[in-house]
Tab-separated table of C-alpha atoms and ligand atoms in Angstrom:
chain	number	residue	atom	x	y	z
A	1	MET	CA	3.404	8.741	-5.613
A	2	LYS	CA	4.499	5.648	-4.270
A	3	PHE	CA	2.449	2.331	-5.374
A	4	PHE	CA	2.673	-0.961	-3.383
A	5	LEU	CA	0.690	-3.877	-3.453
A	6	ASP	CA	-1.721	-4.866	-1.108
A	7	THR	CA	-1.132	-8.897	-1.140
A	8	ALA	CA	0.649	-11.395	1.125
A	9	ASN	CA	0.584	-13.509	-2.468
A	10	LEU	CA	3.694	-14.436	-3.850
A	11	ASP	CA	2.854	-15.514	-7.322
A	12	GLU	CA	0.777	-11.636	-7.747
A	13	ILE	CA	4.492	-10.125	-6.177
A	14	ARG	CA	6.416	-11.757	-8.813
A	15	LYS	CA	3.872	-10.856	-11.723
A	16	ALA	CA	3.668	-7.172	-10.647
A	17	VAL	CA	7.495	-6.557	-9.957
A	18	PRO	CA	8.530	-6.989	-13.651
A	19	LEU	CA	6.339	-3.457	-14.518
A	20	GLY	CA	9.114	-1.752	-12.944
A	21	ILE	CA	6.515	0.525	-10.725
A	22	VAL	CA	5.955	-1.508	-7.855
A	23	ASP	CA	7.716	0.477	-4.922
A	24	GLY	CA	6.991	-1.841	-1.873
A	25	VAL	CA	4.422	-4.519	-0.332
A	26	THR	CA	1.533	-4.441	2.613
A	27	THR	CA	0.207	-7.057	4.495
A	28	ASN	CA	-2.224	-7.862	7.130
A	29	PRO	CA	-3.068	-10.547	9.216
A	30	SER	CA	-5.992	-11.487	6.524
A	31	LEU	CA	-4.017	-11.373	3.900
A	32	MET	CA	-1.118	-13.625	5.571
A	33	ALA	CA	-3.690	-15.491	7.036
A	34	ARG	CA	-4.855	-16.527	2.994
A	35	GLU	CA	-1.714	-17.802	2.408
A	36	GLY	CA	-1.362	-20.440	5.688
A	37	ILE	CA	2.623	-19.327	5.910
A	38	ALA	CA	4.119	-18.823	9.331
A	39	ILE	CA	4.598	-14.568	8.990
A	40	GLU	CA	8.012	-14.965	9.154
A	41	ASP	CA	8.187	-17.021	6.021
A	42	GLN	CA	6.354	-15.500	3.681
A	43	ILE	CA	7.566	-12.264	4.853
A	44	ARG	CA	11.131	-13.423	4.232
A	45	LYS	CA	10.086	-15.379	1.008
A	46	ILE	CA	8.588	-11.602	-0.122
A	47	SER	CA	11.770	-9.514	0.862
A	48	GLY	CA	13.366	-11.762	-1.475
A	49	ILE	CA	11.184	-10.943	-4.534
A	50	ILE	CA	10.789	-7.221	-4.491
A	51	ASP	CA	13.717	-4.786	-2.893
A	52	GLY	CA	11.071	-1.946	-1.307
A	53	ASP	CA	8.982	-0.937	1.859
A	54	ILE	CA	7.119	-4.592	3.153
A	55	SER	CA	4.670	-3.985	6.071
A	56	ALA	CA	4.068	-6.825	8.360
A	57	GLU	CA	1.744	-6.299	10.854
A	58	VAL	CA	2.159	-7.321	14.221
A	59	VAL	CA	-0.780	-9.479	16.390
A	60	SER	CA	0.029	-8.946	19.962
A	61	SER	CA	-2.445	-6.859	22.148
A	62	THR	CA	-0.225	-4.768	24.747
A	63	ALA	CA	2.268	-2.423	23.930
A	64	LYS	CA	5.075	-4.480	25.471
A	65	GLU	CA	4.444	-7.901	23.279
A	66	MET	CA	3.769	-5.734	20.310
A	67	ILE	CA	7.612	-4.126	20.714
A	68	VAL	CA	9.192	-7.700	21.202
A	69	GLU	CA	7.231	-8.684	18.276
A	70	GLY	CA	8.114	-5.943	15.860
A	71	ARG	CA	11.335	-5.667	17.097
A	72	GLY	CA	11.604	-9.726	15.672
A	73	LEU	CA	10.028	-8.721	12.358
A	74	ALA	CA	11.776	-5.838	11.687
A	75	LYS	CA	15.292	-7.725	11.843
A	76	ILE	CA	13.558	-10.799	9.018
A	77	HIS	CA	14.957	-8.102	6.723
A	78	ARG	CA	15.760	-3.876	6.217
A	79	ASN	CA	12.956	-3.383	4.252
A	80	ILE	CA	10.252	-4.268	6.612
A	81	VAL	CA	8.361	-1.780	7.793
A	82	VAL	CA	6.267	-2.758	11.269
A	83	LYS	CA	2.512	-2.819	10.858
A	84	VAL	CA	0.861	-1.293	14.295
A	85	PRO	CA	-2.777	-0.664	15.039
A	86	LEU	CA	-4.233	2.477	15.956
A	87	ILE	CA	-5.140	1.816	19.233
A	88	PRO	CA	-3.246	3.094	22.504
A	89	GLU	CA	-1.267	0.115	23.069
A	90	GLY	CA	0.162	0.278	19.414
A	91	ILE	CA	0.903	3.975	19.518
A	92	ALA	CA	2.786	3.260	22.548
A	93	ALA	CA	4.691	0.703	20.702
A	94	VAL	CA	4.917	3.030	18.035
A	95	SER	CA	6.623	5.604	19.969
A	96	ALA	CA	8.846	3.085	21.248
A	97	LEU	CA	10.372	1.074	17.929
A	98	THR	CA	10.500	4.668	16.483
A	99	LYS	CA	12.952	5.794	19.109
A	100	GLU	CA	15.078	2.327	18.167
A	101	GLY	CA	14.957	3.355	14.680
A	102	ILE	CA	12.446	0.673	14.015
A	103	ARG	CA	10.031	1.753	10.895
A	104	THR	CA	6.316	1.732	11.666
A	105	ASN	CA	3.052	1.682	9.382
A	106	VAL	CA	0.188	2.878	11.572
A	107	THR	CA	-2.926	1.185	10.124
A	108	LEU	CA	-6.658	0.978	10.709
A	109	CYS	CA	-6.836	4.620	10.728
A	110	PHE	CA	-10.319	6.034	10.292
A	111	SER	CA	-10.138	9.419	11.257
A	112	ALA	CA	-7.892	12.877	11.077
A	113	ALA	CA	-7.654	12.731	14.783
A	114	GLN	CA	-6.056	8.968	15.070
A	115	ALA	CA	-3.463	10.304	11.815
A	116	LEU	CA	-2.793	12.889	14.142
A	117	LEU	CA	-1.922	10.711	17.315
A	118	ALA	CA	-0.018	8.449	14.899
A	119	ALA	CA	2.408	11.525	13.132
A	120	LYS	CA	2.850	12.504	17.084
A	121	ALA	CA	4.397	8.947	17.832
A	122	GLY	CA	6.764	9.384	15.154
A	123	ALA	CA	4.913	6.630	12.889
A	124	TYR	CA	6.902	6.051	8.973
A	125	ILE	CA	3.998	5.905	7.712
A	126	VAL	CA	-0.328	5.903	8.356
A	127	SER	CA	-2.696	3.829	6.594
A	128	PRO	CA	-6.179	5.222	6.419
A	129	PHE	CA	-8.828	2.707	4.533
A	130	ILE	CA	-10.287	4.727	2.388
A	131	GLY	CA	-12.729	2.099	1.016
A	132	ARG	CA	-14.046	0.670	4.059
A	133	VAL	CA	-15.199	4.278	5.062
A	134	ASP	CA	-16.985	4.649	1.518
A	135	ASP	CA	-18.338	1.047	2.565
A	136	ILE	CA	-20.208	2.422	5.241
A	137	GLY	CA	-21.565	5.490	3.080
A	138	TRP	CA	-19.011	8.101	4.217
A	139	PRO	CA	-16.430	10.187	2.155
A	140	GLY	CA	-13.447	8.159	2.526
A	141	MET	CA	-11.808	10.474	0.191
A	142	ASP	CA	-12.216	13.687	2.713
A	143	LEU	CA	-9.661	11.276	5.155
A	144	ILE	CA	-6.809	11.711	2.709
A	145	ARG	CA	-7.574	15.453	2.220
A	146	ASP	CA	-7.516	15.986	5.698
A	147	ILE	CA	-4.560	13.999	6.760
A	148	VAL	CA	-2.798	15.727	4.139
A	149	THR	CA	-3.324	19.468	4.984
A	150	ILE	CA	-2.724	18.518	8.756
A	151	TYR	CA	0.376	17.251	8.293
A	152	ASN	CA	1.542	19.907	5.948
A	153	ASN	CA	0.578	22.539	8.419
A	154	TYR	CA	3.041	21.264	11.115
A	155	GLY	CA	5.447	19.786	8.979
A	156	TYR	CA	4.881	15.980	10.129
A	157	LYS	CA	7.065	13.400	8.182
A	158	THR	CA	4.476	10.846	8.552
A	159	GLN	CA	3.680	9.535	4.692
A	160	VAL	CA	0.070	8.704	4.134
A	161	LEU	CA	-0.609	5.435	2.596
A	162	ALA	CA	-4.049	5.451	0.997
A	163	ALA	CA	-5.250	1.992	1.517
A	164	SER	CA	-8.422	-0.398	1.221
A	165	ILE	CA	-8.471	0.886	-2.371
A	166	ARG	CA	-11.127	-0.292	-4.585
A	167	GLY	CA	-10.114	0.701	-7.923
A	168	PRO	CA	-8.329	2.951	-10.543
A	169	LEU	CA	-10.601	6.063	-9.180
A	170	HIS	CA	-9.381	5.672	-5.163
A	171	VAL	CA	-5.497	6.106	-6.837
A	172	VAL	CA	-6.499	9.129	-8.985
A	173	ASP	CA	-8.316	10.781	-6.310
A	174	ALA	CA	-5.821	9.993	-3.791
A	175	ALA	CA	-3.106	11.212	-6.040
A	176	LYS	CA	-4.836	14.318	-6.161
A	177	ALA	CA	-5.134	14.648	-2.504
A	178	GLY	CA	-1.804	14.550	-1.772
A	179	ALA	CA	-0.832	10.433	-0.557
A	180	HIS	CA	2.399	9.712	-0.760
A	181	ILE	CA	1.782	5.872	-0.869
A	182	ALA	CA	-1.328	4.130	-2.974
A	183	THR	CA	-1.568	0.529	-1.664
A	184	MET	CA	-3.755	-2.153	-3.997
A	185	PRO	CA	-4.376	-4.876	-4.664
A	186	LEU	CA	-3.164	-6.398	-8.166
A	187	LYS	CA	-6.410	-6.389	-10.118
A	188	VAL	CA	-6.446	-2.619	-9.547
A	189	LEU	CA	-3.153	-2.770	-10.620
A	190	HIS	CA	-4.100	-3.971	-13.933
A	191	GLN	CA	-7.177	-1.845	-14.259
A	192	MET	CA	-5.457	1.260	-13.832
A	193	PHE	CA	-3.815	0.449	-17.494
A	194	HIS	CA	-7.074	-0.303	-19.760
A	195	HIS	CA	-8.705	2.426	-21.695
A	196	PRO	CA	-10.985	1.547	-24.426
A	197	LEU	CA	-9.421	4.300	-26.846
A	198	THR	CA	-5.771	3.360	-26.200
A	199	GLU	CA	-6.746	-0.453	-27.092
A	200	LYS	CA	-8.990	1.053	-30.057
A	201	GLY	CA	-5.944	2.899	-31.455
A	202	LEU	CA	-3.330	0.356	-30.925
A	203	GLU	CA	-5.376	-2.200	-33.065
A	204	GLU	CA	-5.588	0.684	-36.053
A	205	PHE	CA	-1.938	1.463	-35.590
A	206	LEU	CA	-0.835	-1.919	-36.328
A	207	LYS	CA	-3.831	-2.812	-38.769
A	208	ASP	CA	-2.359	0.414	-41.171
A	209	HIS	CA	1.226	-0.672	-40.543
A	210	ASN	CA	0.445	-4.292	-41.373
A	211	ARG	CA	-1.848	-3.488	-44.370
A	212	ALA	CA	1.241	-1.096	-45.524
A	213	PHE	CA	4.079	-3.362	-45.441
A	214	GLN	CA	2.838	-6.606	-45.620
A	215	LEU	CA	0.991	-5.279	-49.094
A	216	ALA	CA	5.003	-3.725	-50.025
A	217	GLY	CA	6.221	-7.365	-48.951
A	218	ALA	CA	8.362	-5.581	-46.323
B	1	G3P	O1	-3.908	-3.996	3.873
B	1	G3P	C1	-4.761	-2.864	4.397
B	1	G3P	C2	-6.077	-2.657	3.560
B	1	G3P	O2	-5.563	-2.237	2.096
B	1	G3P	C3	-6.746	-3.547	3.856
B	1	G3P	O3	-8.226	-3.023	2.707
B	1	G3P	O4	-10.406	-2.886	3.263
B	1	G3P	O5	-9.305	-4.177	1.228
B	1	G3P	O6	-9.337	-5.353	3.513
B	1	G3P	P1	-9.468	-3.817	2.986
């Protein structure tokens, strides 16, 4: 399973990269707005921090405009994946961009029917938002399971990226369901490390070590 960081914040990416377990970054217009920097400039900076897929989202509304905007984003760096919303204009743009060899991440996916459209258009990635489905009381993880089943049935190469992740259990359950990628806030990545028995066990190991070797004058 690939781990992506769901952020446009340079400091968060800089903190995560040294772990050696982050494979890419996803951004969206809301995450970009928080940073307040022009998307092209921020994406260029991100591509200088991490060598992995970086999703940059179009904000145009027609297929023609999305295609032009997507071409521009793809030119920023070879790692750019153009993020496009799962609407008819977006799917038309994905079909065209795919034919030009530009990789796309189809976002705001909330149903298996939508995910089928993304795969048929040749999307490189589809992003089902499990957290937002859970937020309205529906089983978000069923979405991942259904999409993975359908994609396997037909051999679609589109990668399933579990998005809108709220905690470590989402990552684990998405992995069980066969998602290719999980994109998560830095906070969730850090939460994945924590278990009280690990922390307690290490404390005891070090206490025993120090007691033995410090007493021995070692
Ligand atoms: O960036 C796409 C997705 O991960 C955002 O999820 O629900 O936390 O805004 P959310």
